[in-house]
PDB file of C-alpha atoms in Angstrom:
ATOM      1  CA  MET Q   9      36.367   8.633  39.191  1.00  0.00           C
ATOM      2  CA  SER Q  10      32.834   9.212  37.922  1.00  0.00           C
ATOM      3  CA  ASP Q  11      33.203   6.222  35.583  1.00  0.00           C
ATOM      4  CA  HIS Q  12      34.014   4.014  38.591  1.00  0.00           C
ATOM      5  CA  ILE Q  13      30.954   5.232  40.478  1.00  0.00           C
ATOM      6  CA  GLU Q  14      28.671   4.627  37.516  1.00  0.00           C
ATOM      7  CA  GLU Q  15      30.036   1.118  36.976  1.00  0.00           C
ATOM      8  CA  GLN Q  16      29.720   0.294  40.675  1.00  0.00           C
ATOM      9  CA  GLU Q  17      26.113   1.507  40.738  1.00  0.00           C
ATOM     10  CA  MET Q  18      25.303  -0.577  37.663  1.00  0.00           C
ATOM     11  CA  GLU Q  19      26.825  -3.673  39.301  1.00  0.00           C
ATOM     12  CA  ALA Q  20      24.727  -3.020  42.421  1.00  0.00           C
ATOM     13  CA  GLU Q  21      21.617  -2.776  40.255  1.00  0.00           C
ATOM     14  CA  ALA Q  22      22.499  -6.050  38.531  1.00  0.00           C
ATOM     15  CA  LEU Q  23      23.095  -7.855  41.825  1.00  0.00           C
ATOM     16  CA  SER Q  24      19.796  -6.520  43.164  1.00  0.00           C
ATOM     17  CA  ALA Q  25      17.989  -7.855  40.088  1.00  0.00           C
ATOM     18  CA  ILE Q  26      19.628 -11.301  40.503  1.00  0.00           C
ATOM     19  CA  PHE Q  27      19.446 -11.796  44.273  1.00  0.00           C
ATOM     20  CA  ASP Q  28      16.360  -9.691  44.991  1.00  0.00           C
ATOM     21  CA  THR Q  29      15.807  -9.296  48.758  1.00  0.00           C
ATOM     22  CA  ALA Q  30      18.998 -11.234  49.551  1.00  0.00           C
ATOM     23  CA  PHE Q  31      20.988  -8.217  48.318  1.00  0.00           C
ATOM     24  CA  THR Q  32      21.329  -5.346  50.795  1.00  0.00           C
ATOM     25  CA  ILE Q  33      23.094  -1.997  50.511  1.00  0.00           C
ATOM     26  CA  ARG Q  34      24.674  -1.318  53.892  1.00  0.00           C
ATOM     27  CA  SER Q  35      26.342   1.919  52.867  1.00  0.00           C
ATOM     28  CA  SER Q  36      25.039   4.068  50.011  1.00  0.00           C
ATOM     29  CA  THR Q  37      27.955   6.518  50.194  1.00  0.00           C
ATOM     30  CA  GLN Q  38      31.471   5.798  49.057  1.00  0.00           C
ATOM     31  CA  PRO Q  39      33.060   3.482  49.823  1.00  0.00           C
ATOM     32  CA  PHE Q  40      29.913   1.442  49.144  1.00  0.00           C
ATOM     33  CA  GLN Q  41      29.241  -1.655  51.212  1.00  0.00           C
ATOM     34  CA  TRP Q  42      26.983  -4.455  49.980  1.00  0.00           C
ATOM     35  CA  SER Q  43      25.779  -7.675  51.582  1.00  0.00           C
ATOM     36  CA  ILE Q  44      24.476 -10.796  49.812  1.00  0.00           C
ATOM     37  CA  LYS Q  45      22.796 -13.592  51.731  1.00  0.00           C
ATOM     38  CA  LEU Q  46      23.854 -16.950  50.249  1.00  0.00           C
ATOM     39  CA  VAL Q  47      22.150 -20.305  50.844  1.00  0.00           C
ATOM     40  CA  PRO Q  48      22.525 -23.734  49.196  1.00  0.00           C
ATOM     41  CA  ILE Q  49      18.832 -23.915  48.177  1.00  0.00           C
ATOM     42  CA  ASP Q  50      16.866 -20.812  47.235  1.00  0.00           C
ATOM     43  CA  CYS Q  51      13.371 -21.043  48.738  1.00  0.00           C
ATOM     44  CA  GLY Q  52      12.216 -17.573  47.765  1.00  0.00           C
ATOM     45  CA  ASP Q  53      10.485 -15.694  50.571  1.00  0.00           C
ATOM     46  CA  ASP Q  54       9.471 -18.841  52.485  1.00  0.00           C
ATOM     47  CA  LEU Q  55      11.675 -18.480  55.569  1.00  0.00           C
ATOM     48  CA  ASP Q  56      10.404 -21.675  57.224  1.00  0.00           C
ATOM     49  CA  GLU Q  57      11.253 -23.798  54.189  1.00  0.00           C
ATOM     50  CA  GLU Q  58      14.589 -22.014  53.856  1.00  0.00           C
ATOM     51  CA  SER Q  59      15.493 -22.845  57.450  1.00  0.00           C
ATOM     52  CA  THR Q  60      14.475 -26.483  56.996  1.00  0.00           C
ATOM     53  CA  ALA Q  61      16.186 -27.091  53.642  1.00  0.00           C
ATOM     54  CA  ASN Q  62      19.412 -25.215  54.363  1.00  0.00           C
ATOM     55  CA  HIS Q  63      21.746 -26.350  57.139  1.00  0.00           C
ATOM     56  CA  VAL Q  64      24.358 -23.722  56.280  1.00  0.00           C
ATOM     57  CA  MET Q  65      24.082 -20.099  55.194  1.00  0.00           C
ATOM     58  CA  VAL Q  66      26.293 -17.014  55.174  1.00  0.00           C
ATOM     59  CA  ASN Q  67      26.391 -13.326  54.315  1.00  0.00           C
ATOM     60  CA  LEU Q  68      29.038 -12.238  51.827  1.00  0.00           C
ATOM     61  CA  VAL Q  69      29.938  -8.644  52.721  1.00  0.00           C
ATOM     62  CA  ALA Q  70      31.843  -6.577  50.160  1.00  0.00           C
ATOM     63  CA  THR Q  71      33.335  -3.124  50.760  1.00  0.00           C
ATOM     64  CA  ILE Q  72      33.912  -1.443  47.411  1.00  0.00           C
ATOM     65  CA  PRO Q  73      37.104   0.639  46.968  1.00  0.00           C
ATOM     66  CA  LEU Q  74      36.841   3.919  45.060  1.00  0.00           C
ATOM     67  CA  ASP Q  75      38.782   2.579  42.058  1.00  0.00           C
ATOM     68  CA  TYR Q  76      37.021  -0.821  41.832  1.00  0.00           C
ATOM     69  CA  PRO Q  77      36.808  -2.736  39.528  1.00  0.00           C
ATOM     70  CA  GLU Q  78      39.544  -1.461  37.197  1.00  0.00           C
ATOM     71  CA  VAL Q  79      42.308  -1.197  39.811  1.00  0.00           C
ATOM     72  CA  SER Q  80      41.401  -2.582  43.233  1.00  0.00           C
ATOM     73  CA  LEU Q  81      39.652  -5.735  44.420  1.00  0.00           C
ATOM     74  CA  PRO Q  82      36.621  -5.693  46.718  1.00  0.00           C
ATOM     75  CA  GLU Q  83      37.325  -6.147  50.411  1.00  0.00           C
ATOM     76  CA  LEU Q  84      35.455  -9.346  51.317  1.00  0.00           C
ATOM     77  CA  GLU Q  85      34.159 -10.699  54.591  1.00  0.00           C
ATOM     78  CA  ILE Q  86      32.138 -13.807  55.491  1.00  0.00           C
ATOM     79  CA  GLU Q  87      29.436 -13.607  58.157  1.00  0.00           C
ATOM     80  CA  ILE Q  88      28.179 -16.996  59.365  1.00  0.00           C
ATOM     81  CA  LEU Q  89      24.412 -17.157  59.672  1.00  0.00           C
ATOM     82  CA  LYS Q  90      23.984 -20.874  60.269  1.00  0.00           C
ATOM     83  CA  GLY Q  91      25.834 -24.166  60.593  1.00  0.00           C
ATOM     84  CA  LEU Q  92      29.504 -23.226  60.065  1.00  0.00           C
ATOM     85  CA  SER Q  93      32.547 -22.995  62.303  1.00  0.00           C
ATOM     86  CA  GLY Q  94      35.478 -20.598  62.331  1.00  0.00           C
ATOM     87  CA  ASP Q  95      37.624 -22.977  60.253  1.00  0.00           C
ATOM     88  CA  THR Q  96      35.011 -23.261  57.518  1.00  0.00           C
ATOM     89  CA  LYS Q  97      34.620 -19.469  57.573  1.00  0.00           C
ATOM     90  CA  LYS Q  98      38.337 -19.083  56.810  1.00  0.00           C
ATOM     91  CA  GLU Q  99      38.081 -21.665  54.052  1.00  0.00           C
ATOM     92  CA  LEU Q 100      35.144 -19.869  52.469  1.00  0.00           C
ATOM     93  CA  LEU Q 101      36.849 -16.474  52.708  1.00  0.00           C
ATOM     94  CA  THR Q 102      39.982 -17.823  51.017  1.00  0.00           C
ATOM     95  CA  LEU Q 103      37.842 -19.325  48.264  1.00  0.00           C
ATOM     96  CA  ALA Q 104      36.010 -16.007  47.739  1.00  0.00           C
ATOM     97  CA  GLN Q 105      39.222 -13.974  47.633  1.00  0.00           C
ATOM     98  CA  GLU Q 106      40.798 -16.329  45.090  1.00  0.00           C
ATOM     99  CA  GLU Q 107      37.780 -15.962  42.837  1.00  0.00           C
ATOM    100  CA  ALA Q 108      37.944 -12.160  43.151  1.00  0.00           C
ATOM    101  CA  VAL Q 109      41.596 -12.243  42.061  1.00  0.00           C
ATOM    102  CA  ALA Q 110      40.658 -14.447  39.102  1.00  0.00           C
ATOM    103  CA  ASN Q 111      38.199 -11.745  37.976  1.00  0.00           C
ATOM    104  CA  GLU Q 112      40.469  -8.770  38.585  1.00  0.00           C
ATOM    105  CA  GLY Q 113      39.694  -5.752  36.420  1.00  0.00           C
ATOM    106  CA  MET Q 114      36.006  -6.569  35.954  1.00  0.00           C
ATOM    107  CA  PRO Q 115      32.850  -6.778  38.125  1.00  0.00           C
ATOM    108  CA  ALA Q 116      33.615  -9.856  40.220  1.00  0.00           C
ATOM    109  CA  LEU Q 117      30.985 -10.138  42.943  1.00  0.00           C
ATOM    110  CA  PHE Q 118      28.545 -12.339  41.032  1.00  0.00           C
ATOM    111  CA  ALA Q 119      31.310 -14.864  40.270  1.00  0.00           C
ATOM    112  CA  VAL Q 120      32.404 -14.763  43.928  1.00  0.00           C
ATOM    113  CA  CYS Q 121      28.834 -15.383  45.085  1.00  0.00           C
ATOM    114  CA  GLU Q 122      28.499 -18.365  42.747  1.00  0.00           C
ATOM    115  CA  VAL Q 123      31.680 -19.981  44.073  1.00  0.00           C
ATOM    116  CA  VAL Q 124      30.573 -19.535  47.681  1.00  0.00           C
ATOM    117  CA  ARG Q 125      27.057 -20.788  46.940  1.00  0.00           C
ATOM    118  CA  GLU Q 126      28.414 -23.903  45.190  1.00  0.00           C
ATOM    119  CA  TRP Q 127      30.565 -24.653  48.229  1.00  0.00           C
ATOM    120  CA  LEU Q 128      27.531 -24.288  50.497  1.00  0.00           C
ATOM    121  CA  ALA Q 129      25.510 -26.590  48.240  1.00  0.00           C
ATOM    122  CA  ASP Q 130      28.236 -29.246  48.393  1.00  0.00           C
ATOM    123  CA  ASN Q 131      28.442 -28.947  52.188  1.00  0.00           C
ATOM    124  CA  ASN Q 132      24.783 -28.527  53.067  1.00  0.00           C
ATOM    125  CA  VAL Q 133      24.913 -30.899  56.053  1.00  0.00           C
ATOM    126  CA  LYS Q 134      24.385 -30.595  59.777  1.00  0.00           C
ATOM    127  CA  GLY Q 135      27.250 -30.433  62.240  1.00  0.00           C
ATOM    128  CA  LEU Q 136      29.725 -28.224  60.380  1.00  0.00           C
ATOM    129  CA  ASP Q 137      29.586 -25.798  63.292  1.00  0.00           C
ATOM    130  CA  ASP Q 138      30.911 -28.443  65.693  1.00  0.00           C
ATOM    131  CA  ALA Q 139      34.559 -27.548  66.307  1.00  0.00           C
ATOM    132  CA  SER Q 140      35.455 -30.679  68.289  1.00  0.00           C
ATOM    133  CA  MET Q 141      38.239 -32.988  67.074  1.00  0.00           C
ATOM    134  CA  HIS Q 142      35.836 -35.872  66.574  1.00  0.00           C
ATOM    135  CA  ALA Q 143      33.509 -33.751  64.475  1.00  0.00           C
ATOM    136  CA  GLN Q 144      36.382 -32.546  62.309  1.00  0.00           C
ATOM    137  CA  MET Q 145      37.553 -36.113  61.706  1.00  0.00           C
ATOM    138  CA  MET Q 146      34.030 -37.182  60.776  1.00  0.00           C
ATOM    139  CA  ARG Q 147      33.687 -34.268  58.352  1.00  0.00           C
ATOM    140  CA  LYS Q 148      36.987 -35.142  56.687  1.00  0.00           C
ATOM    141  CA  ALA Q 149      35.951 -38.771  56.368  1.00  0.00           C
ATOM    142  CA  LYS Q 150      32.617 -37.773  54.857  1.00  0.00           C
ATOM    143  CA  GLU Q 151      34.370 -35.418  52.468  1.00  0.00           C
ATOM    144  CA  VAL Q 152      36.645 -38.255  51.282  1.00  0.00           C
ATOM    145  CA  GLU Q 153      33.630 -40.535  50.833  1.00  0.00           C
ATOM    146  CA  ARG Q 154      31.764 -37.837  48.910  1.00  0.00           C
ATOM    147  CA  LYS Q 155      34.666 -37.255  46.534  1.00  0.00           C
ATOM    148  CA  GLU Q 156      35.125 -40.994  45.962  1.00  0.00           C
ATOM    149  CA  ALA Q 157      31.422 -41.455  45.277  1.00  0.00           C
ATOM    150  CA  GLN Q 158      31.455 -38.523  42.897  1.00  0.00           C
ATOM    151  CA  ALA Q 159      34.467 -39.890  41.032  1.00  0.00           C
ATOM    152  CA  ALA Q 160      32.861 -43.340  40.781  1.00  0.00           C
ATOM    153  CA  GLN Q 161      29.639 -41.815  39.491  1.00  0.00           C
ATOM    154  CA  GLN Q 162      31.504 -39.862  36.849  1.00  0.00           C
ATOM    155  CA  PHE Q 163      33.409 -43.007  35.803  1.00  0.00           C
ATOM    156  CA  GLU Q 164      30.216 -45.042  35.470  1.00  0.00           C
ATOM    157  CA  ALA Q 165      28.535 -42.250  33.572  1.00  0.00           C
ATOM    158  CA  GLN Q 166      31.468 -41.989  31.166  1.00  0.00           C
ATOM    159  CA  LYS Q 167      31.527 -45.762  30.717  1.00  0.00           C
ATOM    160  CA  THR Q 168      27.793 -45.840  30.013  1.00  0.00           C
ATOM    161  CA  VAL Q 169      28.072 -43.006  27.530  1.00  0.00           C
ATOM    162  CA  GLU Q 170      30.859 -44.764  25.642  1.00  0.00           C
ATOM    163  CA  GLU Q 171      28.654 -47.849  25.258  1.00  0.00           C
ATOM    164  CA  MET Q 172      25.750 -45.796  23.863  1.00  0.00           C
ATOM    165  CA  THR Q 173      25.153 -45.106  20.215  1.00  0.00           C
ATOM    166  CA  GLU Q 174      25.663 -41.583  18.910  1.00  0.00           C
ATOM    167  CA  ALA Q 175      21.908 -40.906  18.809  1.00  0.00           C
ATOM    168  CA  GLU Q 176      21.483 -42.107  22.391  1.00  0.00           C
ATOM    169  CA  GLN Q 177      24.373 -39.953  23.550  1.00  0.00           C
ATOM    170  CA  GLU Q 178      22.856 -36.909  21.873  1.00  0.00           C
ATOM    171  CA  GLU Q 179      19.452 -37.604  23.438  1.00  0.00           C
ATOM    172  CA  LEU Q 180      21.066 -38.033  26.865  1.00  0.00           C
ATOM    173  CA  ALA Q 181      22.931 -34.752  26.471  1.00  0.00           C
ATOM    174  CA  VAL Q 182      19.685 -32.949  25.548  1.00  0.00           C
ATOM    175  CA  ARG Q 183      17.880 -34.367  28.599  1.00  0.00           C
ATOM    176  CA  LYS Q 184      20.783 -33.395  30.836  1.00  0.00           C
ATOM    177  CA  ARG Q 185      20.800 -29.847  29.535  1.00  0.00           C
ATOM    178  CA  ARG Q 186      17.065 -29.580  30.124  1.00  0.00           C
ATOM    179  CA  GLU Q 187      17.380 -30.840  33.692  1.00  0.00           C
ATOM    180  CA  GLU Q 188      20.359 -28.685  34.593  1.00  0.00           C
ATOM    181  CA  GLY Q 189      19.319 -25.573  32.698  1.00  0.00           C
ATOM    182  CA  THR Q 190      21.845 -23.086  31.445  1.00  0.00           C
ATOM    183  CA  PRO Q 191      24.861 -23.016  33.787  1.00  0.00           C
ATOM    184  CA  VAL Q 192      26.208 -19.616  34.753  1.00  0.00           C
ATOM    185  CA  THR Q 193      29.824 -19.329  33.731  1.00  0.00           C
ATOM    186  CA  GLN Q 194      32.186 -16.394  33.651  1.00  0.00           C
ATOM    187  CA  GLU Q 195      31.709 -16.155  29.892  1.00  0.00           C
ATOM    188  CA  SER Q 196      27.893 -16.231  30.080  1.00  0.00           C
ATOM    189  CA  PHE Q 197      27.891 -13.701  32.902  1.00  0.00           C
ATOM    190  CA  THR Q 198      30.192 -11.393  30.932  1.00  0.00           C
ATOM    191  CA  LEU Q 199      27.837 -11.590  27.955  1.00  0.00           C
ATOM    192  CA  TRP Q 200      24.863 -10.876  30.196  1.00  0.00           C
ATOM    193  CA  TRP Q 201      26.687  -8.016  31.879  1.00  0.00           C
ATOM    194  CA  ASP Q 202      27.624  -6.388  28.565  1.00  0.00           C
ATOM    195  CA  SER Q 203      24.011  -6.727  27.393  1.00  0.00           C
ATOM    196  CA  PHE Q 204      22.725  -5.264  30.663  1.00  0.00           C
ATOM    197  CA  CYS Q 205      25.111  -2.291  30.450  1.00  0.00           C
ATOM    198  CA  ALA Q 206      24.115  -1.650  26.823  1.00  0.00           C
ATOM    199  CA  GLU Q 207      20.439  -1.789  27.803  1.00  0.00           C
ATOM    200  CA  MET Q 208      20.971   0.704  30.631  1.00  0.00           C
ATOM    201  CA  GLU Q 209      22.900   3.070  28.333  1.00  0.00           C
ATOM    202  CA  GLU Q 210      20.127   2.860  25.726  1.00  0.00           C
ATOM    203  CA  LYS Q 211      17.527   3.581  28.399  1.00  0.00           C
ATOM    204  CA  LYS Q 212      19.525   6.597  29.559  1.00  0.00           C
ATOM    205  CA  ASP Q 213      19.819   7.884  25.969  1.00  0.00           C
ATOM    206  CA  GLU Q 214      16.059   7.498  25.485  1.00  0.00           C
ATOM    207  CA  GLU Q 215      15.376   9.487  28.648  1.00  0.00           C
ATOM    208  CA  THR Q 216      17.760  12.215  27.432  1.00  0.00           C
ATOM    209  CA  ARG Q 217      16.025  12.320  24.036  1.00  0.00           C
ATOM    210  CA  ASP Q 218      12.616  12.536  25.691  1.00  0.00           C
ATOM    211  CA  ILE Q 219      13.745  15.455  27.840  1.00  0.00           C
ATOM    212  CA  THR Q 220      15.238  17.229  24.796  1.00  0.00           C
ATOM    213  CA  ASN Q 221      12.064  16.751  22.734  1.00  0.00           C
ATOM    214  CA  GLU Q 222       9.943  17.983  25.625  1.00  0.00           C
ATOM    215  CA  GLU Q 223      12.058  21.130  25.939  1.00  0.00           C
ATOM    216  CA  LYS Q 224      11.800  21.766  22.179  1.00  0.00           C
ATOM    217  CA  GLU Q 225       8.024  21.371  22.314  1.00  0.00           C
ATOM    218  CA  LYS Q 226       7.808  23.845  25.218  1.00  0.00           C
ATOM    219  CA  LYS Q 227       9.870  26.391  23.265  1.00  0.00           C
ATOM    220  CA  ARG Q 228       7.663  25.945  20.197  1.00  0.00           C
ATOM    221  CA  ILE Q 229       4.502  26.451  22.242  1.00  0.00           C
ATOM    222  CA  MET Q 230       5.950  29.570  23.876  1.00  0.00           C
ATOM    223  CA  ALA Q 231       6.928  30.964  20.466  1.00  0.00           C
ATOM    224  CA  GLU Q 232       3.440  30.423  19.050  1.00  0.00           C
ATOM    225  CA  ARG Q 233       1.623  31.848  22.077  1.00  0.00           C
ATOM    226  CA  ASN Q 234       0.147  35.360  21.756  1.00  0.00           C
ATOM    227  CA  THR Q 235       1.423  38.094  23.981  1.00  0.00           C
ATOM    228  CA  GLY Q 236      -0.797  39.663  26.620  1.00  0.00           C
ATOM    229  CA  PHE Q 237      -1.284  42.740  24.398  1.00  0.00           C
ATOM    230  CA  GLN Q 238      -2.395  40.573  21.469  1.00  0.00           C
ATOM    231  CA  ILE Q 239      -4.843  38.576  23.599  1.00  0.00           C
ATOM    232  CA  PHE Q 240      -6.320  41.785  25.108  1.00  0.00           C
ATOM    233  CA  SER Q 241      -6.575  43.461  21.709  1.00  0.00           C
ATOM    234  CA  GLU Q 242      -8.375  40.501  20.149  1.00  0.00           C
ATOM    235  CA  LYS Q 243     -10.857  40.317  23.020  1.00  0.00           C
ATOM    236  CA  SER Q 244     -11.559  44.061  23.316  1.00  0.00           C
ATOM    237  CA  GLY Q 245     -11.250  45.022  19.661  1.00  0.00           C
ATOM    238  CA  VAL Q 246     -10.042  48.513  20.650  1.00  0.00           C
ATOM    239  CA  PHE Q 247      -6.355  48.400  19.986  1.00  0.00           C
ATOM    240  CA  ASN Q 248      -6.423  46.159  16.926  1.00  0.00           C
ATOM    241  CA  LEU Q 249      -6.802  49.016  14.412  1.00  0.00           C
ATOM    242  CA  GLU Q 250      -6.174  46.909  11.333  1.00  0.00           C
ATOM    243  CA  LYS Q 251      -8.944  44.524  12.313  1.00  0.00           C
ATOM    244  CA  LEU Q 252     -11.336  47.436  12.954  1.00  0.00           C
ATOM    245  CA  GLU Q 253     -10.638  48.993   9.549  1.00  0.00           C
ATOM    246  CA  ALA Q 254     -11.195  45.663   7.838  1.00  0.00           C
ATOM    247  CA  GLU Q 255     -14.524  45.165   9.615  1.00  0.00           C
ATOM    248  CA  ILE Q 256     -15.712  48.695   8.699  1.00  0.00           C
ATOM    249  CA  GLU Q 257     -14.896  48.115   5.051  1.00  0.00           C
ATOM    250  CA  ASN Q 258     -16.797  44.837   5.087  1.00  0.00           C
ATOM    251  CA  ASP Q 259     -19.873  46.404   6.747  1.00  0.00           C
ATOM    252  CA  VAL Q 260     -20.077  49.492   4.507  1.00  0.00           C
ATOM    253  CA  GLY Q 261     -19.518  47.697   1.247  1.00  0.00           C
ATOM    254  CA  ASP Q 262     -19.430  49.570  -2.106  1.00  0.00           C
ATOM    255  CA  VAL Q 263     -20.639  53.195  -2.024  1.00  0.00           C
ATOM    256  CA  ASP Q 264     -21.680  55.138  -5.162  1.00  0.00           C
ATOM    257  CA  GLU Q 265     -19.707  58.349  -4.738  1.00  0.00           C
ATOM    258  CA  GLU Q 266     -21.503  60.034  -7.720  1.00  0.00           C
ATOM    259  CA  LEU Q 267     -24.581  60.440  -5.531  1.00  0.00           C
ATOM    260  CA  PHE Q 268     -22.646  62.997  -3.468  1.00  0.00           C
ATOM    261  CA  ASP Q 269     -20.855  64.826  -6.314  1.00  0.00           C
ATOM    262  CA  ASP Q 270     -23.792  67.012  -7.602  1.00  0.00           C
ATOM    263  CA  ASP Q 271     -24.117  69.986  -5.269  1.00  0.00           C
ATOM    264  CA  GLU Q 272     -26.884  71.595  -7.404  1.00  0.00           C
ATOM    265  CA  ASP Q 273     -29.346  68.877  -6.476  1.00  0.00           C
ATOM    266  CA  LEU Q 274     -28.957  69.870  -2.879  1.00  0.00           C
ATOM    267  CA  ASP Q 275     -29.986  73.477  -3.656  1.00  0.00           C
ATOM    268  CA  ASP Q 276     -33.391  72.353  -4.888  1.00  0.00           C
ATOM    269  CA  LEU Q 277     -34.233  70.859  -1.558  1.00  0.00           C
ATOM    270  CA  ASP Q 278     -36.535  72.987   0.688  1.00  0.00           C
ATOM    271  CA  PHE Q 279     -35.133  72.764   4.150  1.00  0.00           C
ATOM    272  CA  ASP Q 280     -37.395  75.634   5.489  1.00  0.00           C
ATOM    273  CA  SER Q 281     -40.790  74.066   4.780  1.00  0.00           C
ATOM    274  CA  ASP Q 282     -40.844  72.097   7.950  1.00  0.00           C
ATOM    275  CA  ASP Q 283     -39.782  75.123   9.936  1.00  0.00           C
ATOM    276  CA  ASP Q 284     -42.614  77.237   8.427  1.00  0.00           C
ATOM    277  CA  ASP Q 285     -45.172  74.636   9.286  1.00  0.00           C
ATOM    278  CA  GLU Q 286     -43.939  74.596  12.827  1.00  0.00           C
ATOM    279  CA  ASP Q 287     -44.189  78.399  13.042  1.00  0.00           C
ATOM    280  CA  ASP Q 288     -47.785  78.303  11.805  1.00  0.00           C
ATOM    281  CA  ASP Q 289     -48.658  75.770  14.385  1.00  0.00           C
ATOM    282  CA  ASP Q 290     -47.174  77.993  17.045  1.00  0.00           C
ATOM    283  CA  ASP Q 291     -49.219  80.986  15.897  1.00  0.00           C
ATOM    284  CA  ASP Q 292     -52.419  79.036  15.991  1.00  0.00           C
ATOM    285  CA  SER Q 293     -51.709  77.889  19.480  1.00  0.00           C
ATOM    286  CA  ASP Q 294     -51.251  81.470  20.654  1.00  0.00           C
ATOM    287  CA  GLU Q 295     -54.785  82.570  19.632  1.00  0.00           C
ATOM    288  CA  GLU Q 296     -57.342  82.698  22.459  1.00  0.00           C
ATOM    289  CA  PRO Q 297     -60.288  80.486  21.981  1.00  0.00           C
ATOM    290  CA  ASP Q 298     -63.834  81.916  21.720  1.00  0.00           C
ATOM    291  CA  ILE Q 299     -65.898  81.521  24.790  1.00  0.00           C
TER     292      ILE Q 299
END
C-alpha cells in the first residue's frame, strides 16, 4: 500500500510541475482528489486574456483509489467552467474515461488531460453551451465542414510533398518540427516520467546520505570532546597530577646531588655566630646611659 501512496504523491508532484496553478489538490488524505483546469490556449496568469482567447474550459476532477495505478482506474468527473452543454460534457467524460482505460496500470492523468485539452482546442468556438435543436444542427454542420477542410488540407499537403525534391521535403519537415515543437506522446511522457522518478529517488538517496554523514560527524565530535572533569582539570591545574609533575621537573631542571652528600661540610658552618651577636646587642641595650 505504501508503494501506491508514494507513486500517487510523485504523480501529483509531476502534475503540479506541468500545470502549475491549474493543478489543485482538493483532498490531501486518501483517497486523494485532484483537479486540473484545462483550456484550449494557455495564457499563463493573465485571466483577462484567458477569458478572451478561450470560449470553452473545464475542470478535470480525479478521485484516486487506494490501489491506483496498478489495479484501479481514477474516478473521473468533468466540471464545465465555460461554453459547454450537458451533451458535450458527456462526450468529454467518455473520451477521458477511454483514455484512462488505454493507460491502465500506469499513471494516466497526464494523458487524459492531453486528450481533453486537444478536444477543447478543436472545439474552441462560441455557442457550444446552446442546447437548442438549431444550435446542435449548426454545430454538427460546422463539425462536418471542419473535418472536410482538414482532410482536404492534408491531401493538398501530401500532394505538395510528393512533388517536392528530397532536400525540399527534409527542409519542410525541419521547419514543421520547429514550429510545432516536440509533441507529447504516451512514449515521450513515459520516458519523462521514468526520468522524473529516477531523479526523485536520487534526490531522496542524497538526502539520506547527508543525514547519515551528519550523524557520523556528530558522533565523531562527541567522541573527541573532553569530559567535564578533563576540562576542569586543564583549567585549574589541580587534579591533573601528571601535568603538574611534568611542569615541576621542567622548572627545577638538573640538580647536582653531590652538593648535599657531604655532611662534614655542614659541621664547619657556625650557626651560633649570628645568635651571639644578637645577644651582645641586647646586653648593650640594657645598660643605662650616663647622665
